[in-house]
PDB file of N, CA and C in Angstrom:
ATOM      1  N   MET A 240       0.866  29.495   3.847  1.00  0.00           N
ATOM      2  CA  MET A 240      -0.278  28.814   3.550  1.00  0.00           C
ATOM      3  C   MET A 240      -0.354  27.156   3.817  1.00  0.00           C
ATOM      4  N   PHE A 241       0.905  26.753   3.113  1.00  0.00           N
ATOM      5  CA  PHE A 241       1.071  25.341   3.099  1.00  0.00           C
ATOM      6  C   PHE A 241       1.293  24.759   4.595  1.00  0.00           C
ATOM      7  N   ASN A 242       2.160  25.552   5.369  1.00  0.00           N
ATOM      8  CA  ASN A 242       2.297  25.111   6.731  1.00  0.00           C
ATOM      9  C   ASN A 242       0.932  25.184   7.581  1.00  0.00           C
ATOM     10  N   TYR A 243       0.094  26.149   7.383  1.00  0.00           N
ATOM     11  CA  TYR A 243      -1.233  26.242   8.099  1.00  0.00           C
ATOM     12  C   TYR A 243      -1.949  25.090   7.579  1.00  0.00           C
ATOM     13  N   TRP A 244      -1.938  24.631   6.239  1.00  0.00           N
ATOM     14  CA  TRP A 244      -2.729  23.475   5.902  1.00  0.00           C
ATOM     15  C   TRP A 244      -2.249  22.257   6.487  1.00  0.00           C
ATOM     16  N   MET A 245      -0.992  21.997   6.596  1.00  0.00           N
ATOM     17  CA  MET A 245      -0.380  20.903   7.215  1.00  0.00           C
ATOM     18  C   MET A 245      -0.719  20.832   8.773  1.00  0.00           C
ATOM     19  N   SER A 246      -0.669  21.910   9.371  1.00  0.00           N
ATOM     20  CA  SER A 246      -1.090  22.084  10.796  1.00  0.00           C
ATOM     21  C   SER A 246      -2.590  21.690  11.082  1.00  0.00           C
ATOM     22  N   PHE A 247      -3.393  22.116  10.195  1.00  0.00           N
ATOM     23  CA  PHE A 247      -4.909  22.008  10.156  1.00  0.00           C
ATOM     24  C   PHE A 247      -5.042  20.368  10.123  1.00  0.00           C
ATOM     25  N   MET A 248      -4.391  19.590   9.096  1.00  0.00           N
ATOM     26  CA  MET A 248      -4.684  18.323   8.738  1.00  0.00           C
ATOM     27  C   MET A 248      -4.108  17.440   9.813  1.00  0.00           C
ATOM     28  N   ASP A 249      -2.807  17.903  10.489  1.00  0.00           N
ATOM     29  CA  ASP A 249      -2.561  17.298  11.790  1.00  0.00           C
ATOM     30  C   ASP A 249      -3.691  17.044  12.789  1.00  0.00           C
ATOM     31  N   VAL A 250      -4.245  18.297  13.037  1.00  0.00           N
ATOM     32  CA  VAL A 250      -5.350  18.254  14.063  1.00  0.00           C
ATOM     33  C   VAL A 250      -6.499  17.449  13.567  1.00  0.00           C
ATOM     34  N   PHE A 251      -6.814  17.685  12.272  1.00  0.00           N
ATOM     35  CA  PHE A 251      -8.076  16.925  11.792  1.00  0.00           C
ATOM     36  C   PHE A 251      -7.832  15.466  11.901  1.00  0.00           C
ATOM     37  N   THR A 252      -6.634  14.905  11.648  1.00  0.00           N
ATOM     38  CA  THR A 252      -6.339  13.429  11.657  1.00  0.00           C
ATOM     39  C   THR A 252      -6.390  12.894  13.007  1.00  0.00           C
ATOM     40  N   LYS A 253      -6.040  13.648  13.911  1.00  0.00           N
ATOM     41  CA  LYS A 253      -6.152  13.198  15.332  1.00  0.00           C
ATOM     42  C   LYS A 253      -7.450  13.122  15.709  1.00  0.00           C
ATOM     43  N   ALA A 254      -8.465  14.073  15.391  1.00  0.00           N
ATOM     44  CA  ALA A 254      -9.737  14.215  15.699  1.00  0.00           C
ATOM     45  C   ALA A 254     -10.544  13.020  14.920  1.00  0.00           C
ATOM     46  N   PHE A 255     -10.145  12.774  13.694  1.00  0.00           N
ATOM     47  CA  PHE A 255     -10.925  11.865  12.856  1.00  0.00           C
ATOM     48  C   PHE A 255      -9.952  10.760  12.117  1.00  0.00           C
ATOM     49  N   PRO A 256      -9.351   9.891  12.901  1.00  0.00           N
ATOM     50  CA  PRO A 256      -8.332   9.175  12.279  1.00  0.00           C
ATOM     51  C   PRO A 256      -8.763   8.177  11.115  1.00  0.00           C
ATOM     52  N   LEU A 257      -9.919   7.815  11.082  1.00  0.00           N
ATOM     53  CA  LEU A 257     -10.382   6.987   9.796  1.00  0.00           C
ATOM     54  C   LEU A 257     -10.869   7.751   8.583  1.00  0.00           C
ATOM     55  N   LYS A 258     -10.806   8.882   8.656  1.00  0.00           N
ATOM     56  CA  LYS A 258     -11.299   9.787   7.635  1.00  0.00           C
ATOM     57  C   LYS A 258     -10.168   9.885   6.514  1.00  0.00           C
ATOM     58  N   ASN A 259     -10.696   9.616   5.285  1.00  0.00           N
ATOM     59  CA  ASN A 259      -9.589   9.776   4.071  1.00  0.00           C
ATOM     60  C   ASN A 259      -9.920  11.077   3.479  1.00  0.00           C
ATOM     61  N   VAL A 260      -8.835  11.948   3.650  1.00  0.00           N
ATOM     62  CA  VAL A 260      -8.922  13.254   3.236  1.00  0.00           C
ATOM     63  C   VAL A 260      -7.591  13.588   2.435  1.00  0.00           C
ATOM     64  N   PRO A 261      -7.591  14.078   1.311  1.00  0.00           N
ATOM     65  CA  PRO A 261      -6.247  14.366   0.518  1.00  0.00           C
ATOM     66  C   PRO A 261      -5.384  15.340   1.485  1.00  0.00           C
ATOM     67  N   ARG A 262      -4.088  14.922   1.824  1.00  0.00           N
ATOM     68  CA  ARG A 262      -3.409  15.792   2.746  1.00  0.00           C
ATOM     69  C   ARG A 262      -2.559  16.870   1.837  1.00  0.00           C
ATOM     70  N   THR A 263      -2.518  16.583   0.511  1.00  0.00           N
ATOM     71  CA  THR A 263      -1.803  17.584  -0.211  1.00  0.00           C
ATOM     72  C   THR A 263      -2.446  17.727  -1.653  1.00  0.00           C
ATOM     73  N   MET A 264      -2.507  18.820  -2.103  1.00  0.00           N
ATOM     74  CA  MET A 264      -3.008  18.963  -3.549  1.00  0.00           C
ATOM     75  C   MET A 264      -2.167  18.408  -4.671  1.00  0.00           C
ATOM     76  N   LEU A 265      -0.865  18.197  -4.123  1.00  0.00           N
ATOM     77  CA  LEU A 265       0.058  17.671  -5.056  1.00  0.00           C
ATOM     78  C   LEU A 265      -0.235  16.252  -5.440  1.00  0.00           C
ATOM     79  N   ALA A 266      -0.990  15.579  -4.609  1.00  0.00           N
ATOM     80  CA  ALA A 266      -1.244  14.107  -4.925  1.00  0.00           C
ATOM     81  C   ALA A 266      -2.432  14.203  -5.747  1.00  0.00           C
ATOM     82  N   THR A 267      -3.106  15.129  -5.840  1.00  0.00           N
ATOM     83  CA  THR A 267      -4.284  15.135  -6.879  1.00  0.00           C
ATOM     84  C   THR A 267      -3.855  15.828  -8.216  1.00  0.00           C
ATOM     85  N   THR A 268      -2.674  16.328  -8.304  1.00  0.00           N
ATOM     86  CA  THR A 268      -2.086  16.974  -9.484  1.00  0.00           C
ATOM     87  C   THR A 268      -1.097  16.076 -10.372  1.00  0.00           C
ATOM     88  N   TYR A 269      -0.284  15.233  -9.447  1.00  0.00           N
ATOM     89  CA  TYR A 269       0.635  14.597 -10.197  1.00  0.00           C
ATOM     90  C   TYR A 269       0.525  13.059  -9.894  1.00  0.00           C
ATOM     91  N   LYS A 270       1.140  12.194 -10.861  1.00  0.00           N
ATOM     92  CA  LYS A 270       1.057  10.714 -10.931  1.00  0.00           C
ATOM     93  C   LYS A 270       1.934  10.517  -9.809  1.00  0.00           C
ATOM     94  N   ASP A 271       1.572   9.272  -9.061  1.00  0.00           N
ATOM     95  CA  ASP A 271       2.258   8.871  -7.772  1.00  0.00           C
ATOM     96  C   ASP A 271       3.879   8.698  -8.135  1.00  0.00           C
ATOM     97  N   ASP A 272       4.477   8.255  -9.082  1.00  0.00           N
ATOM     98  CA  ASP A 272       5.863   8.160  -9.313  1.00  0.00           C
ATOM     99  C   ASP A 272       6.556   9.538  -9.457  1.00  0.00           C
ATOM    100  N   ASP A 273       5.700  10.473 -10.150  1.00  0.00           N
ATOM    101  CA  ASP A 273       6.344  11.764 -10.416  1.00  0.00           C
ATOM    102  C   ASP A 273       6.393  12.545  -9.021  1.00  0.00           C
ATOM    103  N   LEU A 274       5.303  12.396  -8.235  1.00  0.00           N
ATOM    104  CA  LEU A 274       5.195  13.037  -6.951  1.00  0.00           C
ATOM    105  C   LEU A 274       6.376  12.503  -5.960  1.00  0.00           C
ATOM    106  N   TRP A 275       6.534  11.113  -6.107  1.00  0.00           N
ATOM    107  CA  TRP A 275       7.544  10.572  -5.184  1.00  0.00           C
ATOM    108  C   TRP A 275       9.070  11.004  -5.616  1.00  0.00           C
ATOM    109  N   ARG A 276       9.254  11.100  -6.930  1.00  0.00           N
ATOM    110  CA  ARG A 276      10.489  11.626  -7.338  1.00  0.00           C
ATOM    111  C   ARG A 276      10.753  13.042  -6.674  1.00  0.00           C
ATOM    112  N   MET A 277       9.760  13.892  -6.919  1.00  0.00           N
ATOM    113  CA  MET A 277       9.905  15.380  -6.303  1.00  0.00           C
ATOM    114  C   MET A 277      10.004  15.347  -5.042  1.00  0.00           C
ATOM    115  N   ILE A 278       9.458  14.444  -4.253  1.00  0.00           N
ATOM    116  CA  ILE A 278       9.674  14.509  -2.771  1.00  0.00           C
ATOM    117  C   ILE A 278      11.111  14.074  -2.386  1.00  0.00           C
ATOM    118  N   GLN A 279      11.465  13.117  -3.240  1.00  0.00           N
ATOM    119  CA  GLN A 279      12.903  12.545  -2.880  1.00  0.00           C
ATOM    120  C   GLN A 279      14.080  13.645  -3.329  1.00  0.00           C
ATOM    121  N   ALA A 280      13.620  14.393  -4.421  1.00  0.00           N
ATOM    122  CA  ALA A 280      14.650  15.543  -4.647  1.00  0.00           C
ATOM    123  C   ALA A 280      14.569  16.657  -3.716  1.00  0.00           C
ATOM    124  N   ALA A 281      13.425  16.858  -3.091  1.00  0.00           N
ATOM    125  CA  ALA A 281      13.347  17.831  -2.139  1.00  0.00           C
ATOM    126  C   ALA A 281      14.079  17.576  -0.899  1.00  0.00           C
ATOM    127  N   LYS A 282      14.198  16.177  -0.466  1.00  0.00           N
ATOM    128  CA  LYS A 282      14.729  15.694   0.671  1.00  0.00           C
ATOM    129  C   LYS A 282      16.411  15.963   0.504  1.00  0.00           C
ATOM    130  N   LYS A 283      16.882  15.885  -0.878  1.00  0.00           N
ATOM    131  CA  LYS A 283      18.406  16.022  -1.053  1.00  0.00           C
ATOM    132  C   LYS A 283      18.795  17.419  -0.915  1.00  0.00           C
ATOM    133  N   ASN A 284      17.895  18.295  -0.979  1.00  0.00           N
ATOM    134  CA  ASN A 284      18.218  19.886  -0.902  1.00  0.00           C
ATOM    135  C   ASN A 284      18.202  20.230   0.708  1.00  0.00           C
ATOM    136  N   PRO A 285      19.336  20.756   1.190  1.00  0.00           N
ATOM    137  CA  PRO A 285      19.140  21.246   2.632  1.00  0.00           C
ATOM    138  C   PRO A 285      18.137  22.167   2.999  1.00  0.00           C
ATOM    139  N   LYS A 286      17.852  23.049   1.877  1.00  0.00           N
ATOM    140  CA  LYS A 286      17.019  24.118   2.185  1.00  0.00           C
ATOM    141  C   LYS A 286      15.467  23.460   2.151  1.00  0.00           C
ATOM    142  N   THR A 287      15.289  22.424   1.484  1.00  0.00           N
ATOM    143  CA  THR A 287      14.017  21.762   1.481  1.00  0.00           C
ATOM    144  C   THR A 287      13.672  20.340   2.123  1.00  0.00           C
ATOM    145  N   LYS A 288      14.813  19.927   2.644  1.00  0.00           N
ATOM    146  CA  LYS A 288      14.772  18.694   3.346  1.00  0.00           C
ATOM    147  C   LYS A 288      13.665  18.665   4.217  1.00  0.00           C
ATOM    148  N   GLU A 289      13.508  19.299   5.237  1.00  0.00           N
ATOM    149  CA  GLU A 289      12.324  19.339   6.326  1.00  0.00           C
ATOM    150  C   GLU A 289      11.052  19.140   5.663  1.00  0.00           C
ATOM    151  N   MET A 290      10.722  20.096   4.382  1.00  0.00           N
ATOM    152  CA  MET A 290       9.510  19.934   4.067  1.00  0.00           C
ATOM    153  C   MET A 290       9.351  18.644   3.210  1.00  0.00           C
ATOM    154  N   GLY A 291      10.563  18.236   2.417  1.00  0.00           N
ATOM    155  CA  GLY A 291      10.455  16.863   2.122  1.00  0.00           C
ATOM    156  C   GLY A 291      10.219  15.670   2.803  1.00  0.00           C
ATOM    157  N   ASP A 292      10.811  15.770   4.067  1.00  0.00           N
ATOM    158  CA  ASP A 292      10.536  14.752   5.110  1.00  0.00           C
ATOM    159  C   ASP A 292       9.139  14.563   5.372  1.00  0.00           C
ATOM    160  N   LYS A 293       8.420  15.805   5.568  1.00  0.00           N
ATOM    161  CA  LYS A 293       7.063  15.895   6.140  1.00  0.00           C
ATOM    162  C   LYS A 293       6.191  15.367   4.983  1.00  0.00           C
ATOM    163  N   LEU A 294       6.398  16.111   3.651  1.00  0.00           N
ATOM    164  CA  LEU A 294       5.621  15.537   2.667  1.00  0.00           C
ATOM    165  C   LEU A 294       5.711  13.973   2.490  1.00  0.00           C
ATOM    166  N   GLU A 295       6.735  13.391   2.665  1.00  0.00           N
ATOM    167  CA  GLU A 295       7.066  11.934   2.441  1.00  0.00           C
ATOM    168  C   GLU A 295       6.162  11.178   3.296  1.00  0.00           C
ATOM    169  N   THR A 296       6.278  11.558   4.771  1.00  0.00           N
ATOM    170  CA  THR A 296       5.340  10.879   5.621  1.00  0.00           C
ATOM    171  C   THR A 296       3.947  10.976   5.321  1.00  0.00           C
ATOM    172  N   GLU A 297       3.551  12.280   4.923  1.00  0.00           N
ATOM    173  CA  GLU A 297       2.042  12.471   4.586  1.00  0.00           C
ATOM    174  C   GLU A 297       1.672  11.844   3.435  1.00  0.00           C
ATOM    175  N   ILE A 298       2.419  11.691   2.282  1.00  0.00           N
ATOM    176  CA  ILE A 298       2.006  10.967   1.200  1.00  0.00           C
ATOM    177  C   ILE A 298       1.967   9.544   1.513  1.00  0.00           C
ATOM    178  N   LEU A 299       2.814   8.993   2.270  1.00  0.00           N
ATOM    179  CA  LEU A 299       2.867   7.715   2.628  1.00  0.00           C
ATOM    180  C   LEU A 299       1.419   7.384   3.326  1.00  0.00           C
ATOM    181  N   LYS A 300       1.073   8.231   4.187  1.00  0.00           N
ATOM    182  CA  LYS A 300      -0.198   7.909   5.032  1.00  0.00           C
ATOM    183  C   LYS A 300      -1.453   8.234   3.896  1.00  0.00           C
ATOM    184  N   GLN A 301      -1.383   8.978   3.026  1.00  0.00           N
ATOM    185  CA  GLN A 301      -2.398   9.131   1.960  1.00  0.00           C
ATOM    186  C   GLN A 301      -2.620   8.092   1.181  1.00  0.00           C
ATOM    187  N   PHE A 302      -1.210   7.242   0.804  1.00  0.00           N
ATOM    188  CA  PHE A 302      -1.331   5.931   0.125  1.00  0.00           C
ATOM    189  C   PHE A 302      -1.944   4.842   0.805  1.00  0.00           C
ATOM    190  N   VAL A 303      -1.769   4.778   2.104  1.00  0.00           N
ATOM    191  CA  VAL A 303      -2.473   3.891   2.988  1.00  0.00           C
ATOM    192  C   VAL A 303      -3.967   4.194   3.094  1.00  0.00           C
ATOM    193  N   PHE A 304      -4.461   5.297   3.074  1.00  0.00           N
ATOM    194  CA  PHE A 304      -5.877   5.446   3.071  1.00  0.00           C
ATOM    195  C   PHE A 304      -6.394   5.412   1.602  1.00  0.00           C
ATOM    196  N   ALA A 305      -5.707   5.521   0.668  1.00  0.00           N
ATOM    197  CA  ALA A 305      -6.051   5.264  -0.779  1.00  0.00           C
ATOM    198  C   ALA A 305      -5.996   3.887  -1.196  1.00  0.00           C
ATOM    199  N   GLU A 306      -5.690   2.925  -0.185  1.00  0.00           N
ATOM    200  CA  GLU A 306      -5.514   1.546  -0.428  1.00  0.00           C
ATOM    201  C   GLU A 306      -4.554   1.286  -1.565  1.00  0.00           C
ATOM    202  N   LYS A 307      -3.394   1.954  -1.477  1.00  0.00           N
ATOM    203  CA  LYS A 307      -2.411   1.331  -2.447  1.00  0.00           C
ATOM    204  C   LYS A 307      -1.569   0.336  -1.990  1.00  0.00           C
ATOM    205  N   LYS A 308      -1.707  -0.815  -2.539  1.00  0.00           N
ATOM    206  CA  LYS A 308      -1.393  -2.100  -2.071  1.00  0.00           C
ATOM    207  C   LYS A 308       0.243  -2.152  -1.777  1.00  0.00           C
ATOM    208  N   PRO A 309       0.770  -2.930  -0.955  1.00  0.00           N
ATOM    209  CA  PRO A 309       2.142  -2.929  -0.643  1.00  0.00           C
ATOM    210  C   PRO A 309       2.923  -3.417  -2.013  1.00  0.00           C
ATOM    211  N   SER A 310       2.230  -4.224  -2.726  1.00  0.00           N
ATOM    212  CA  SER A 310       3.109  -4.576  -4.060  1.00  0.00           C
ATOM    213  C   SER A 310       3.443  -3.361  -4.968  1.00  0.00           C
ATOM    214  N   GLU A 311       2.437  -2.371  -4.943  1.00  0.00           N
ATOM    215  CA  GLU A 311       2.423  -1.349  -5.763  1.00  0.00           C
ATOM    216  C   GLU A 311       3.480  -0.278  -5.118  1.00  0.00           C
ATOM    217  N   MET A 312       3.432  -0.190  -3.815  1.00  0.00           N
ATOM    218  CA  MET A 312       4.500   0.638  -3.172  1.00  0.00           C
ATOM    219  C   MET A 312       5.883  -0.062  -3.104  1.00  0.00           C
ATOM    220  N   ALA A 313       6.106  -1.270  -3.391  1.00  0.00           N
ATOM    221  CA  ALA A 313       7.447  -1.885  -3.399  1.00  0.00           C
ATOM    222  C   ALA A 313       7.909  -1.414  -5.050  1.00  0.00           C
ATOM    223  N   LYS A 314       7.009  -1.304  -5.933  1.00  0.00           N
ATOM    224  CA  LYS A 314       7.463  -0.986  -7.238  1.00  0.00           C
ATOM    225  C   LYS A 314       7.837   0.553  -7.264  1.00  0.00           C
ATOM    226  N   LEU A 315       7.065   1.411  -6.635  1.00  0.00           N
ATOM    227  CA  LEU A 315       7.299   2.803  -6.456  1.00  0.00           C
ATOM    228  C   LEU A 315       8.565   2.997  -5.746  1.00  0.00           C
ATOM    229  N   LEU A 316       8.812   2.247  -4.672  1.00  0.00           N
ATOM    230  CA  LEU A 316      10.066   2.420  -3.798  1.00  0.00           C
ATOM    231  C   LEU A 316      11.171   1.826  -4.287  1.00  0.00           C
ATOM    232  N   GLN A 317      10.875   0.979  -5.540  1.00  0.00           N
ATOM    233  CA  GLN A 317      11.962   0.122  -6.032  1.00  0.00           C
ATOM    234  C   GLN A 317      12.645  -0.758  -5.036  1.00  0.00           C
ATOM    235  N   VAL A 318      11.882  -1.497  -4.467  1.00  0.00           N
ATOM    236  CA  VAL A 318      12.263  -2.472  -3.435  1.00  0.00           C
ATOM    237  C   VAL A 318      11.888  -3.899  -3.851  1.00  0.00           C
ATOM    238  N   SER A 319      12.931  -4.668  -3.863  1.00  0.00           N
ATOM    239  CA  SER A 319      12.632  -6.117  -4.211  1.00  0.00           C
ATOM    240  C   SER A 319      13.456  -6.991  -3.240  1.00  0.00           C
ATOM    241  N   GLU A 320      14.199  -6.590  -2.533  1.00  0.00           N
ATOM    242  CA  GLU A 320      15.025  -7.325  -1.622  1.00  0.00           C
ATOM    243  C   GLU A 320      15.366  -6.360  -0.115  1.00  0.00           C
ATOM    244  N   LYS A 321      15.752  -7.271   0.819  1.00  0.00           N
ATOM    245  CA  LYS A 321      15.982  -6.440   2.030  1.00  0.00           C
ATOM    246  C   LYS A 321      17.164  -5.606   2.037  1.00  0.00           C
ATOM    247  N   THR A 322      18.170  -5.815   1.031  1.00  0.00           N
ATOM    248  CA  THR A 322      19.164  -4.836   0.922  1.00  0.00           C
ATOM    249  C   THR A 322      18.912  -3.505   0.222  1.00  0.00           C
ATOM    250  N   ASP A 323      17.711  -3.408  -0.259  1.00  0.00           N
ATOM    251  CA  ASP A 323      17.389  -2.184  -1.052  1.00  0.00           C
ATOM    252  C   ASP A 323      17.371  -0.925   0.114  1.00  0.00           C
ATOM    253  N   ALA A 324      17.804   0.204  -0.464  1.00  0.00           N
ATOM    254  CA  ALA A 324      17.774   1.449   0.570  1.00  0.00           C
ATOM    255  C   ALA A 324      16.236   1.696   1.018  1.00  0.00           C
ATOM    256  N   ASN A 325      15.250   1.478   0.322  1.00  0.00           N
ATOM    257  CA  ASN A 325      13.884   1.804   1.010  1.00  0.00           C
ATOM    258  C   ASN A 325      13.107   0.679   1.637  1.00  0.00           C
ATOM    259  N   TRP A 326      13.995  -0.587   1.883  1.00  0.00           N
ATOM    260  CA  TRP A 326      13.161  -1.620   2.436  1.00  0.00           C
ATOM    261  C   TRP A 326      12.443  -1.437   3.716  1.00  0.00           C
ATOM    262  N   LYS A 327      13.184  -0.606   4.740  1.00  0.00           N
ATOM    263  CA  LYS A 327      12.540  -0.424   6.010  1.00  0.00           C
ATOM    264  C   LYS A 327      11.285   0.600   5.715  1.00  0.00           C
ATOM    265  N   MET A 328      11.301   1.353   4.858  1.00  0.00           N
ATOM    266  CA  MET A 328      10.294   2.343   4.636  1.00  0.00           C
ATOM    267  C   MET A 328       8.942   1.444   4.172  1.00  0.00           C
ATOM    268  N   TRP A 329       9.332   0.478   3.134  1.00  0.00           N
ATOM    269  CA  TRP A 329       8.306  -0.305   2.543  1.00  0.00           C
ATOM    270  C   TRP A 329       7.783  -1.210   3.665  1.00  0.00           C
ATOM    271  N   GLU A 330       8.640  -1.679   4.509  1.00  0.00           N
ATOM    272  CA  GLU A 330       8.054  -2.700   5.567  1.00  0.00           C
ATOM    273  C   GLU A 330       7.223  -2.069   6.501  1.00  0.00           C
ATOM    274  N   LYS A 331       7.573  -0.687   6.846  1.00  0.00           N
ATOM    275  CA  LYS A 331       6.702   0.095   7.750  1.00  0.00           C
ATOM    276  C   LYS A 331       5.332   0.322   7.071  1.00  0.00           C
ATOM    277  N   TYR A 332       5.437   0.771   5.664  1.00  0.00           N
ATOM    278  CA  TYR A 332       4.275   0.917   4.929  1.00  0.00           C
ATOM    279  C   TYR A 332       3.347  -0.333   4.931  1.00  0.00           C
ATOM    280  N   MET A 333       3.795  -1.347   4.698  1.00  0.00           N
ATOM    281  CA  MET A 333       3.239  -2.623   4.781  1.00  0.00           C
ATOM    282  C   MET A 333       2.467  -2.863   6.017  1.00  0.00           C
ATOM    283  N   LYS A 334       3.045  -2.666   7.112  1.00  0.00           N
ATOM    284  CA  LYS A 334       2.640  -2.737   8.446  1.00  0.00           C
ATOM    285  C   LYS A 334       1.343  -1.778   8.678  1.00  0.00           C
ATOM    286  N   ASP A 335       1.669  -0.714   8.436  1.00  0.00           N
ATOM    287  CA  ASP A 335       0.639   0.457   8.510  1.00  0.00           C
ATOM    288  C   ASP A 335      -0.685   0.129   7.520  1.00  0.00           C
ATOM    289  N   TYR A 336      -0.397  -0.333   6.346  1.00  0.00           N
ATOM    290  CA  TYR A 336      -1.350  -0.657   5.465  1.00  0.00           C
ATOM    291  C   TYR A 336      -2.417  -1.656   6.062  1.00  0.00           C
ATOM    292  N   HIS A 337      -1.827  -2.807   6.492  1.00  0.00           N
ATOM    293  CA  HIS A 337      -2.543  -3.893   6.915  1.00  0.00           C
ATOM    294  C   HIS A 337      -3.123  -3.591   8.282  1.00  0.00           C
ATOM    295  N   ARG A 338      -2.553  -2.709   9.216  1.00  0.00           N
ATOM    296  CA  ARG A 338      -3.028  -2.380  10.585  1.00  0.00           C
ATOM    297  C   ARG A 338      -4.213  -1.467  10.166  1.00  0.00           C
ATOM    298  N   TYR A 339      -4.127  -0.550   9.232  1.00  0.00           N
ATOM    299  CA  TYR A 339      -5.369   0.446   8.961  1.00  0.00           C
ATOM    300  C   TYR A 339      -6.410  -0.412   8.439  1.00  0.00           C
ATOM    301  N   HIS A 340      -6.257  -1.141   7.435  1.00  0.00           N
ATOM    302  CA  HIS A 340      -7.278  -1.762   6.531  1.00  0.00           C
ATOM    303  C   HIS A 340      -7.972  -3.050   7.420  1.00  0.00           C
ATOM    304  N   LEU A 341      -7.280  -3.733   8.253  1.00  0.00           N
ATOM    305  CA  LEU A 341      -7.750  -4.728   9.349  1.00  0.00           C
ATOM    306  C   LEU A 341      -8.624  -4.017  10.261  1.00  0.00           C
ATOM    307  N   ARG A 342      -8.253  -2.965  10.799  1.00  0.00           N
ATOM    308  CA  ARG A 342      -9.047  -2.176  11.614  1.00  0.00           C
ATOM    309  C   ARG A 342     -10.425  -1.762  10.878  1.00  0.00           C
ATOM    310  N   GLU A 343     -10.270  -1.394   9.803  1.00  0.00           N
ATOM    311  CA  GLU A 343     -11.519  -0.727   9.105  1.00  0.00           C
ATOM    312  C   GLU A 343     -12.466  -1.902   8.825  1.00  0.00           C
ATOM    313  N   ILE A 344     -11.960  -3.275   8.449  1.00  0.00           N
ATOM    314  CA  ILE A 344     -12.757  -4.298   8.230  1.00  0.00           C
ATOM    315  C   ILE A 344     -13.544  -4.868   9.455  1.00  0.00           C
ATOM    316  N   SER A 345     -12.804  -4.684  10.645  1.00  0.00           N
ATOM    317  CA  SER A 345     -13.300  -5.099  11.803  1.00  0.00           C
ATOM    318  C   SER A 345     -14.291  -4.221  12.493  1.00  0.00           C
ATOM    319  N   SER A 346     -14.303  -3.003  12.044  1.00  0.00           N
ATOM    320  CA  SER A 346     -15.161  -2.016  12.547  1.00  0.00           C
ATOM    321  C   SER A 346     -16.631  -2.199  12.096  1.00  0.00           C
TER     322      SER A 346
END
C-alpha cells in the first residue's frame, strides 16, 4: 500500500506541482525531529535504506511546501558550518525553498 501511495503522489505532483499535499502520514503523526531521526535510522539498515532514502526526499519536499524555513532545517539537520555532514543537503534545501517560494510569490 505504501508503494502505491508513493507512486500515486509522484504522478500527482508532476500533474500539480504547486499543490501542497502531505506525502506521508508519518509527517502528520510525528514531530519533525522524531521523524527525521527515524528516517536516518532507516537509511542505516540495508533492508530499509531504499525506503529511507525515498522518505528523506519526500519529507524534504514536504518541508519546502510547508514553508519550513532554512534556519529551522539547519537546526534539524544539525548544520552550522560547511564541514558538517548534512551541509550539502541543507544547501539544496535552501535553494529549493527559495526557488519554490519565489515562484509562488511571482505567480
